[in-house]
Every structure is written in C-alpha cells, then in structure tokens.
Coordinates of N, CA, C and O and ligand atoms in Angstrom, one line a residue:
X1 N 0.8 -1.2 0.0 CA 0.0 0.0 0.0 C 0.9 1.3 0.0 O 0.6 2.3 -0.6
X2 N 1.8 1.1 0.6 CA 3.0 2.2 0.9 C 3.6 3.0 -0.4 O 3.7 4.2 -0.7
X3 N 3.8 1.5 -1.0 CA 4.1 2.2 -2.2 C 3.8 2.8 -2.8 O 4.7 3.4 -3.4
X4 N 2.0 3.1 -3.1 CA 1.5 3.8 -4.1 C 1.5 5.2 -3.5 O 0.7 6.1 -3.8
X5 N 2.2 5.4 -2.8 CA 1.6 7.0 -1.7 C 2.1 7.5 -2.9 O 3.2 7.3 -3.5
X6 N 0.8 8.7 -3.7 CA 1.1 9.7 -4.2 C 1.0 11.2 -4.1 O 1.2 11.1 -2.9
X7 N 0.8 12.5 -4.3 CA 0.5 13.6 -3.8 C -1.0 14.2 -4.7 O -1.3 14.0 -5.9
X8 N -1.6 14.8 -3.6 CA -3.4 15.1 -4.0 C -3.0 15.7 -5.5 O -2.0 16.5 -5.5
X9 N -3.5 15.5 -6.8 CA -3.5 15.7 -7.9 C -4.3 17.3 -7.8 O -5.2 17.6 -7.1
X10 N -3.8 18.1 -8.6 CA -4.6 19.9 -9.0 C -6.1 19.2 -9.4 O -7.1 19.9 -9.2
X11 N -6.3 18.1 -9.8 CA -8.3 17.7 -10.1 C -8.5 17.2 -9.5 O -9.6 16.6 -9.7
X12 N -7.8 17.0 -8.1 CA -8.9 16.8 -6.8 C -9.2 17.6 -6.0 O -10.1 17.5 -5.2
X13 N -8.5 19.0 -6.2 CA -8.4 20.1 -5.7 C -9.8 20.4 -4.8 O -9.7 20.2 -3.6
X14 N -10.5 20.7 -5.0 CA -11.8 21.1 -4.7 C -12.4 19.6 -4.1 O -13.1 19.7 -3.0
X15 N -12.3 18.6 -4.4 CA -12.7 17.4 -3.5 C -12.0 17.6 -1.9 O -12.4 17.3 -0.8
X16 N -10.9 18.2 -2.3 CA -9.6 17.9 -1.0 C -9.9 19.1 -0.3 O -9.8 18.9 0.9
X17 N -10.3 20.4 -0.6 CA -10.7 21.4 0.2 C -12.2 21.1 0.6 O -12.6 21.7 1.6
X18 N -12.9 20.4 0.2 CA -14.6 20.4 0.7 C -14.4 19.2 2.2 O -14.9 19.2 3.3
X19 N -13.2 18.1 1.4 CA -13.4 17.5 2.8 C -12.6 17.6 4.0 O -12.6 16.8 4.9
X20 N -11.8 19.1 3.8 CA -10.7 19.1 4.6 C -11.1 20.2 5.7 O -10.6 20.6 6.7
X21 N -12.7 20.7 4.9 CA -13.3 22.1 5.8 C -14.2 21.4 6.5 O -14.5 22.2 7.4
X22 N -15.0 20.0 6.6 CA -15.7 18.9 6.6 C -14.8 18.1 7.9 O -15.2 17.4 8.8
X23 N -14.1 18.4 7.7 CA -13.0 17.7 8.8 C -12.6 18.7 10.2 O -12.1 18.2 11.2
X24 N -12.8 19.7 10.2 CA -12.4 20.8 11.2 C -14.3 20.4 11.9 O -14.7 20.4 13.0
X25 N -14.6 20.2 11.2 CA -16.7 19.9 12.4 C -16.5 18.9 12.9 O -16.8 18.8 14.1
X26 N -15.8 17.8 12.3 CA -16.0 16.5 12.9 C -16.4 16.6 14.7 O -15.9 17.5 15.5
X27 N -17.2 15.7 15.1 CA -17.5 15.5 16.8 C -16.7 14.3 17.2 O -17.3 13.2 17.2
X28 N -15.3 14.5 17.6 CA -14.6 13.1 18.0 C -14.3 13.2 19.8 O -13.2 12.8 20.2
X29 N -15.3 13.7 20.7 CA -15.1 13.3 22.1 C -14.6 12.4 22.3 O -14.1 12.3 23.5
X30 N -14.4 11.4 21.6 CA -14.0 9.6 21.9 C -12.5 9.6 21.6 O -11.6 9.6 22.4
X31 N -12.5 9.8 20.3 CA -11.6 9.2 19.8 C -10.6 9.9 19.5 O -9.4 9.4 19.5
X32 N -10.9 11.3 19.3 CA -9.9 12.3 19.1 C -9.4 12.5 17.6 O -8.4 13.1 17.2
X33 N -10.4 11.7 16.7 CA -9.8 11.4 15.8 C -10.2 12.4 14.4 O -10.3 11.4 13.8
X34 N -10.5 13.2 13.6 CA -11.3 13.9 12.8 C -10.6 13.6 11.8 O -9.4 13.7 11.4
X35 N -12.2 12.9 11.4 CA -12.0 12.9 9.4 C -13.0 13.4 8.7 O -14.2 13.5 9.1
X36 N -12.5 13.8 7.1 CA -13.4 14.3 6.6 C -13.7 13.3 5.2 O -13.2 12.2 5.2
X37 N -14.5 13.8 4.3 CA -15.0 13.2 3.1 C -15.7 14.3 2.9 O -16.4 15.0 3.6
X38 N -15.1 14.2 1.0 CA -16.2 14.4 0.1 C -16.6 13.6 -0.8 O -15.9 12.6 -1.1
X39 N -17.7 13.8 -1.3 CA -18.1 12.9 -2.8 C -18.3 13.5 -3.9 O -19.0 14.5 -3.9
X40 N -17.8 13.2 -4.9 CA -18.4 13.5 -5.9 C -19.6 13.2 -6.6 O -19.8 12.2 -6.0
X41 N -20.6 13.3 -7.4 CA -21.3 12.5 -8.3 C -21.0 12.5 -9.3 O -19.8 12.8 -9.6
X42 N -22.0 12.1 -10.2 CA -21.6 11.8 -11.8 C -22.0 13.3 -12.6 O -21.6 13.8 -13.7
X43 N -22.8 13.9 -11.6 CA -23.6 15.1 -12.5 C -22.5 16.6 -11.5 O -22.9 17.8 -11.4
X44 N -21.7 16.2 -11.1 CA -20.6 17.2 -10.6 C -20.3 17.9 -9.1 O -19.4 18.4 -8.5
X45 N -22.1 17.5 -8.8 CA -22.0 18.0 -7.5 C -21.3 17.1 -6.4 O -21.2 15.9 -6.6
X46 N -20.9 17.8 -5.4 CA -19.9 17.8 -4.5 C -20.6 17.8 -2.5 O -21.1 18.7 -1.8
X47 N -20.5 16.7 -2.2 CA -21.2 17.0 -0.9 C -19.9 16.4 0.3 O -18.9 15.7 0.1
X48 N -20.3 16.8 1.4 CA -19.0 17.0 2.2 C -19.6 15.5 3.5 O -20.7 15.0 3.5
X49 N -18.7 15.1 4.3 CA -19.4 14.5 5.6 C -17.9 14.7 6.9 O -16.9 15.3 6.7
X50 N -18.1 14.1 7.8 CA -17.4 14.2 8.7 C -17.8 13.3 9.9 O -19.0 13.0 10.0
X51 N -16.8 12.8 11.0 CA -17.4 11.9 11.6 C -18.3 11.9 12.8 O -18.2 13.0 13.4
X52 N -19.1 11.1 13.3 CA -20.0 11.8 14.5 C -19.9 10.8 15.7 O -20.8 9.9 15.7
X53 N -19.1 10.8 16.4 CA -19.0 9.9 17.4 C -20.2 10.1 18.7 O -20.7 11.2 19.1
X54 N -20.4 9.1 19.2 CA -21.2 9.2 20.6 C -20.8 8.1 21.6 O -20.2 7.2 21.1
X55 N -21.0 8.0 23.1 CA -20.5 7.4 23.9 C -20.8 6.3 23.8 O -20.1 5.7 24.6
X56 N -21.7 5.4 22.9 CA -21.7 4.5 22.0 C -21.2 3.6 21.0 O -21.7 3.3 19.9
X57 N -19.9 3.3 21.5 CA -19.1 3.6 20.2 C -19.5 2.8 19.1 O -19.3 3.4 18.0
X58 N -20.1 1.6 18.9 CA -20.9 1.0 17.6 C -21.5 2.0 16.8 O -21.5 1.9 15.6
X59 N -22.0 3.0 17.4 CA -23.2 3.6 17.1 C -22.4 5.2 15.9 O -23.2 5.9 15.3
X60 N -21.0 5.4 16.0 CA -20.5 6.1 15.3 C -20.8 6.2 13.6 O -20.9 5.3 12.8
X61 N -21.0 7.3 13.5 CA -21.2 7.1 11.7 C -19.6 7.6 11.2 O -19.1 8.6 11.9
X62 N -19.1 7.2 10.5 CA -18.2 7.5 9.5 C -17.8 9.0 8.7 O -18.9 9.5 8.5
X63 N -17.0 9.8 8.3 CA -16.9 10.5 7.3 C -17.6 10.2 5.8 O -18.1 11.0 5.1
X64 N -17.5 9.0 5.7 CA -18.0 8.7 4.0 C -19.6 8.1 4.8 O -20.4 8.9 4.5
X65 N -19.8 7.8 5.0 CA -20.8 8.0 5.4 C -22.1 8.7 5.4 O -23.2 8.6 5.0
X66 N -21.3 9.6 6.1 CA -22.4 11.3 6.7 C -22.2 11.5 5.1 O -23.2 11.7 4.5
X67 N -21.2 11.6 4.5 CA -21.4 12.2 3.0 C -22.5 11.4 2.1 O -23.3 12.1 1.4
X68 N -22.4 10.3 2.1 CA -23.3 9.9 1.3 C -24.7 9.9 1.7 O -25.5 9.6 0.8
X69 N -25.3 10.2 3.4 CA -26.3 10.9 3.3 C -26.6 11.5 3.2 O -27.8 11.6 2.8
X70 N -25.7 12.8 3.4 CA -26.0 14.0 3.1 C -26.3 14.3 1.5 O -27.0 15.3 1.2
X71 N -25.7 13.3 0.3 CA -26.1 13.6 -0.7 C -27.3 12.9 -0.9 O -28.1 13.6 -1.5
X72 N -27.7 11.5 -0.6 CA -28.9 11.2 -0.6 C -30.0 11.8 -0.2 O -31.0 11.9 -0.8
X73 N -29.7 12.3 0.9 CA -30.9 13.5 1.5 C -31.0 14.7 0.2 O -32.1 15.2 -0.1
X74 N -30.0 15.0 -0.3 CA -30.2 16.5 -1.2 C -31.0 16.0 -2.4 O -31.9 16.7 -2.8
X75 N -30.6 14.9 -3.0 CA -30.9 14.4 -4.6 C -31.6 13.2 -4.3 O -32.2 12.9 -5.3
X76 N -31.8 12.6 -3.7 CA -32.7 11.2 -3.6 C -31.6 10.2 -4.1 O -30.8 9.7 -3.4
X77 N -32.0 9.8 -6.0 CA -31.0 8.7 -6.2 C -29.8 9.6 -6.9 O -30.0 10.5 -7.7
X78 N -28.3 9.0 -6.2 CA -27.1 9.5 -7.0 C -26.2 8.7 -7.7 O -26.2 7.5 -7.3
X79 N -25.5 8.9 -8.5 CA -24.5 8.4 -9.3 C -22.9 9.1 -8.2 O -22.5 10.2 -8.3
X80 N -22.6 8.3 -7.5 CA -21.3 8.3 -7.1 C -19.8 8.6 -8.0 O -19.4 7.5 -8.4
X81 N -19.2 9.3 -8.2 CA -18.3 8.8 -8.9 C -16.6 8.7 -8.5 O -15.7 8.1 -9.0
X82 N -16.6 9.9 -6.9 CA -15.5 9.7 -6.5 C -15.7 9.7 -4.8 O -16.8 10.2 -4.4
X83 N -14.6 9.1 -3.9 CA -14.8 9.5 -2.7 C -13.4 9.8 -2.3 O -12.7 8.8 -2.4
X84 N -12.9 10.9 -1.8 CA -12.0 11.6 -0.9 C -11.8 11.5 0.9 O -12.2 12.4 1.6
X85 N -11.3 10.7 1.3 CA -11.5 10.6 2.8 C -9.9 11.7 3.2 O -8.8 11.4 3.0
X86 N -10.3 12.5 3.8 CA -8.9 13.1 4.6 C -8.9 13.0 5.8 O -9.9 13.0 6.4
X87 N -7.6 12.7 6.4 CA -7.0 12.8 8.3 C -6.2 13.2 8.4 O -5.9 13.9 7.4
X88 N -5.6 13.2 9.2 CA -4.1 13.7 10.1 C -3.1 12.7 9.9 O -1.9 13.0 9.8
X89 N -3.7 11.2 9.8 CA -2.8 10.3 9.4 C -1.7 10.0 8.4 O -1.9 10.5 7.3
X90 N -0.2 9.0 8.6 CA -0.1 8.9 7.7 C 0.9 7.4 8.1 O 1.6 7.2 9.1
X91 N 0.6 6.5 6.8 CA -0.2 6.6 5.8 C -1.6 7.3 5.7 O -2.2 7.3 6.8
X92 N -2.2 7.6 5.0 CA -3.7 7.8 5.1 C -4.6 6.8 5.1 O -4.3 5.8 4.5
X93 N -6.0 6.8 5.9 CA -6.9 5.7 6.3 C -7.7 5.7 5.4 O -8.3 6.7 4.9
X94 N -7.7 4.3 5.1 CA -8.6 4.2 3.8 C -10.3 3.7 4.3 O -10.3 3.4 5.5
X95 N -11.1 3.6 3.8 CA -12.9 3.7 4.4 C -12.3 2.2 5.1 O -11.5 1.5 4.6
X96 N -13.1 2.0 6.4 CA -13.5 0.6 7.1 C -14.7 0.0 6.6 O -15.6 0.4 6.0
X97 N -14.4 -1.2 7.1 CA -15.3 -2.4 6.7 C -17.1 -1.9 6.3 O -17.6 -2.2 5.2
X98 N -17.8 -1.2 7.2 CA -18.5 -0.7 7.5 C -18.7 0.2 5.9 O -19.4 0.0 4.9
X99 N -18.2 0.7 6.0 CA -17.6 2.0 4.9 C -18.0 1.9 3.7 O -18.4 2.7 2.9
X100 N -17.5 0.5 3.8 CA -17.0 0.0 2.4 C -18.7 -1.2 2.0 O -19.3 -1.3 0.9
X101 N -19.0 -1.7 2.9 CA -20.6 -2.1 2.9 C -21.5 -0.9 2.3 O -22.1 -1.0 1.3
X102 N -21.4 0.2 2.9 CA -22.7 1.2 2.8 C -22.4 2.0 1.0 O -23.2 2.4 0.1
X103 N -21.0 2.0 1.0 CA -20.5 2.2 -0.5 C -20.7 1.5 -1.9 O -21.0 1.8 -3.0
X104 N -20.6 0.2 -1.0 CA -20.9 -0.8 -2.6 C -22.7 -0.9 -3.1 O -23.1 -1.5 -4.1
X105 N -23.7 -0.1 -1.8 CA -25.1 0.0 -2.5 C -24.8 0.9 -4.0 O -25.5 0.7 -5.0
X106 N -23.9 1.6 -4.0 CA -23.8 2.3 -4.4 C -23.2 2.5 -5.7 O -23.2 3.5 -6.4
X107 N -22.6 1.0 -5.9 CA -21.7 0.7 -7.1 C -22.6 0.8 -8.2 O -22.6 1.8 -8.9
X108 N -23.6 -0.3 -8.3 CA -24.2 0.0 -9.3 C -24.6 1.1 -10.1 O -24.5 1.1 -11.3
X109 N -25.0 1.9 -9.5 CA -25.4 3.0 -10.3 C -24.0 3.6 -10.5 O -24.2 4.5 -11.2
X110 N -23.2 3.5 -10.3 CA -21.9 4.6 -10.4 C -21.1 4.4 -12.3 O -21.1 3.4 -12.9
X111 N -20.7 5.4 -12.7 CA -20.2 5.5 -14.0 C -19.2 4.6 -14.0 O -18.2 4.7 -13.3
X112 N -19.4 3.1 -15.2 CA -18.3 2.5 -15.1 C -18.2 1.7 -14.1 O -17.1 1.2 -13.8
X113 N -19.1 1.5 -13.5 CA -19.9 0.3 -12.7 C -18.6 0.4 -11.4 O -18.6 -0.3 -10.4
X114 N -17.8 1.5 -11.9 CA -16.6 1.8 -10.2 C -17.1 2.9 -9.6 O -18.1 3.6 -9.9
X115 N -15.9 3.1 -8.3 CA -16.5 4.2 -7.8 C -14.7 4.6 -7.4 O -14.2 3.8 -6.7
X116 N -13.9 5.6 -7.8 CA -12.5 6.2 -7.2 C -12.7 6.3 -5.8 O -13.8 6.6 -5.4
X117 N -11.5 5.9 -4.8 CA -11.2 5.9 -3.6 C -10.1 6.8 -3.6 O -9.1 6.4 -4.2
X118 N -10.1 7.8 -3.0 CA -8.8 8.7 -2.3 C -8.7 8.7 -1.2 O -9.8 8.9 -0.6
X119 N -7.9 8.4 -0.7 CA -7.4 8.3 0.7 C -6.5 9.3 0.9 O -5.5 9.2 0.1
X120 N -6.4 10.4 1.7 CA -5.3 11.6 1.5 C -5.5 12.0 3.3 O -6.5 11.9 3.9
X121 N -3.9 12.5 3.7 CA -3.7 12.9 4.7 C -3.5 14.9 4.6 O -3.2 15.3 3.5
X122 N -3.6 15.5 5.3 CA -3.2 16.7 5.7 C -1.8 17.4 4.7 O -1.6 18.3 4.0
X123 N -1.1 16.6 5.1 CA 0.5 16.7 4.3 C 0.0 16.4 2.4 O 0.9 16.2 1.5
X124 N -1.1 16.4 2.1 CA -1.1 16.4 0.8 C -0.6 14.9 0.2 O -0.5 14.7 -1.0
X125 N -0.4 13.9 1.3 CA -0.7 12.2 0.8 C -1.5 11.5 0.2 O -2.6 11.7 0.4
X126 N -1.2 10.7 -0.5 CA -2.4 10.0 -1.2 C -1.9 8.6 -1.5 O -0.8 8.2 -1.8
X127 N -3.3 7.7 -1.2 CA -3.4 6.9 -1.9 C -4.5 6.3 -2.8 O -5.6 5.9 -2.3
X128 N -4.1 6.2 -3.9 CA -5.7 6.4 -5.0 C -5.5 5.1 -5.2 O -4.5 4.4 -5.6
X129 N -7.3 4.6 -4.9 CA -7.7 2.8 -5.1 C -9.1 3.1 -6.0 O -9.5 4.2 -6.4
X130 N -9.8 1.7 -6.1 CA -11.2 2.1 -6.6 C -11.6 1.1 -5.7 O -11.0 0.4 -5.0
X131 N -13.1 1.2 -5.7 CA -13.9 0.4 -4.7 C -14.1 -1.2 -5.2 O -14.6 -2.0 -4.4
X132 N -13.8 -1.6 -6.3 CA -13.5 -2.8 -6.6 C -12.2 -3.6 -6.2 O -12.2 -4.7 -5.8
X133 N -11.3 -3.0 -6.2 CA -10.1 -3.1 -5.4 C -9.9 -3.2 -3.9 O -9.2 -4.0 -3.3
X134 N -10.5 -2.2 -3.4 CA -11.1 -2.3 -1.9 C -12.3 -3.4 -1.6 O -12.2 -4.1 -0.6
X135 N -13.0 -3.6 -2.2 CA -13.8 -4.5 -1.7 C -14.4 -6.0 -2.8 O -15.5 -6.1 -3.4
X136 N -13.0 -6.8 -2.6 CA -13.5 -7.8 -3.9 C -14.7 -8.7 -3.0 O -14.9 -8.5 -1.8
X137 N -15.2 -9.6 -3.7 CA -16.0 -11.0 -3.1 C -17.3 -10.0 -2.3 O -18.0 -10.5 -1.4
X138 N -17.6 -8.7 -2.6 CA -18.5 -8.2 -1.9 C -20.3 -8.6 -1.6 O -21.0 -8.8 -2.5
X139 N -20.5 -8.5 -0.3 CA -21.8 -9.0 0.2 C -22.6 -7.6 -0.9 O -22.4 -6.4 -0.7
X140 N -23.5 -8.2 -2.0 CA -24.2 -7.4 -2.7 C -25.7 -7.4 -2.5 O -26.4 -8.4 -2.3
X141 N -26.2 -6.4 -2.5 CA -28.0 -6.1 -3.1 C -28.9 -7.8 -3.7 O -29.9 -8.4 -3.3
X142 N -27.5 -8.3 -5.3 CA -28.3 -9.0 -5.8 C -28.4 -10.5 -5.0 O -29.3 -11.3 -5.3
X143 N -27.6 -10.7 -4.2 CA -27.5 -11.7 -3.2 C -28.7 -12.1 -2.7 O -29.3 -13.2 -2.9
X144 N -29.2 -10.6 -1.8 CA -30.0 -10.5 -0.8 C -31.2 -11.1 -1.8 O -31.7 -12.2 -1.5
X145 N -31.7 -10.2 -3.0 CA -32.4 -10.1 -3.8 C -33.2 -11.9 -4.4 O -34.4 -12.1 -4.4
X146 N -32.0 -12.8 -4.8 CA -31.7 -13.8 -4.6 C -32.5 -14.7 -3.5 O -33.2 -15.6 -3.8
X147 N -32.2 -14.4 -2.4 CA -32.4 -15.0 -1.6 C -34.1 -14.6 -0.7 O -34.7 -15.3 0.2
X148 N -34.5 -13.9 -1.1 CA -35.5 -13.4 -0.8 C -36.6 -13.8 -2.1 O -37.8 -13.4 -1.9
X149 N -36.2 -14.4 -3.2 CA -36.8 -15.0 -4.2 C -37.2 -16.4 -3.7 O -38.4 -16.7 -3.6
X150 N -36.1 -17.3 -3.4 CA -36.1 -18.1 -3.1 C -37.0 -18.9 -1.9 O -37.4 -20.0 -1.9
X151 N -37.0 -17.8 -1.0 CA -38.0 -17.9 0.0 C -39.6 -18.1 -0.4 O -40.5 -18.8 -0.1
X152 N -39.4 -17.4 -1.2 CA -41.1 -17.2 -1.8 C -41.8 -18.3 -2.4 O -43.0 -18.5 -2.4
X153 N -40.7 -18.9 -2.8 CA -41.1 -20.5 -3.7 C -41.4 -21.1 -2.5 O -41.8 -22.2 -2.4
Ligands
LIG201 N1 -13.4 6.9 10.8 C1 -14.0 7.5 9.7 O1 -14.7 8.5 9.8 N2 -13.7 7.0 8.5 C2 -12.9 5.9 8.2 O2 -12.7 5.5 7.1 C3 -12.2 5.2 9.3 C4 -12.6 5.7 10.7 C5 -13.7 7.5 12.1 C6 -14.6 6.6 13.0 C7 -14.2 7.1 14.4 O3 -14.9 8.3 14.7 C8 -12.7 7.5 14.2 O4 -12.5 7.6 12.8 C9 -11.7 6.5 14.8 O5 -12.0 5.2 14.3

C-alpha cells in the first residue's frame, strides 16, 4: 500500500478542500480522531461528511458515510463517482469495513460500474484505489435479492 503513496493531484483540488473544511466539524469526544469526506457525483455535484461519534461507540457514523447521506438527503437517487477521505494520518486511512458495505449500495449506479477511492492525509498524501479493489468478493444487493426469491417459492 506504501508504495502507491502519491500527492493530492490539481483535479482533486476542490474534492480535498470540501473534505478538509468537513473535517475541522467533525465530533470526535471519543476518539480524538477527525475525518473528513467528500463525494463526488456523476452530475458534478460535490457534498461534504465528517465523523459523529457518541458514547456508543458502535453507534458512530463515519466520514463517507455522513457524505453519502448527506447527498442522498439532497438528490434522492445519486450516481457516485469519487470518494475523498482526509485525516491527520499517515499513511492515510482508507474507508473501514462498514464503509465499504454502505459504499458498494452504491456501485451500481456509479459510472463504469466503479467508484475512485482517495485516501489523503493533511500533508497532501495520497493513496488512490477504486472500490473494486477495496472490496472484492463483496456481500451485494443482488444476493439478498436472490435470496429473498427463493423464500417465496
Ligand atoms: N473513521 C472515519 O470517519 N472513516 C474511516 O474511514 C475510518 C474511521 C472514524 C470513526 C471514528 O470516529 C474514528 O475515525 C476512529 O476510528
């Protein structure tokens, strides 16, 4: 993973500043930890998230997360097309398990049936993955879909 560390590209520009202003809100009483995210869509718009911890700790939402509600809440259905996560970290932390579940609803609709992963730290780090790469053998939609056929018979 080390290897690929590259520096935030000038056309992420505006991805890296939405989630890096997104990252100064974060609520980390717990953990001390603040991250940000932005998303992109396919239609250009840009929505921000950040993390929300509670004394709960299961109960935490994510940076990419909060972003992709927050775009669901604005537009209903979206076309995903990039996600940006920034921290203080470095290496930079790429989405958790969790993360990466609530992301892959999301595949399908996405241009190119992918979705870009940035992972970038503070110091202008990076490491750029796609969500196919992040999450092979993934628990999908049409599984469920599947299986809830099957019941029926
Ligand atoms: N966190 C994120 O927001 N995104 C990630 O990809 C990994 C972890 C948050 C959850 C928790 O508030 C803190 O970082 C420490 O795990």
């Amino acid at each position: 993973m080390m290897k690929n560390l590259t520096r935030v590209p000038a056309s992420l520009k505006k991805l890296y500043a939405v989630a890096k202003k997104a990252r100064r809100n974060a609520h980390v009483p717990h953990s001390g930890c603040q991250v940000g995210a932005a998303i992109r869509l396919a239609n250009g718009k840009v929505y921000p998230g950040c993390n929300v911890e509670n004394a709960s700790y299961g109960g935490t939402v994510c940076a990419e997360r909060g972003a992709l509600q927050t775009a669901v809440c604005a537009e209903g259905k979206i076309k995903v097309k990039e996600i940006l996560v920034v921290t203080d970290a470095s290496p930079p932390w790429m989405p958790c398990g969790l993360c990466r579940q609530v992301i892959s609803e999301f595949v399908a609709d996405a241009p190119g049936g992918d979705i870009a992963i940035y992972s970038t730290n503070l110091k202008g780090e990076m490491l750029a993955t796609t969500f196919a790469k992040l999450y092979p053998g993934l628990f999908s939609p049409a599984e469920l879909k599947a299986a809830q056929r099957k019941k029926k018979r």
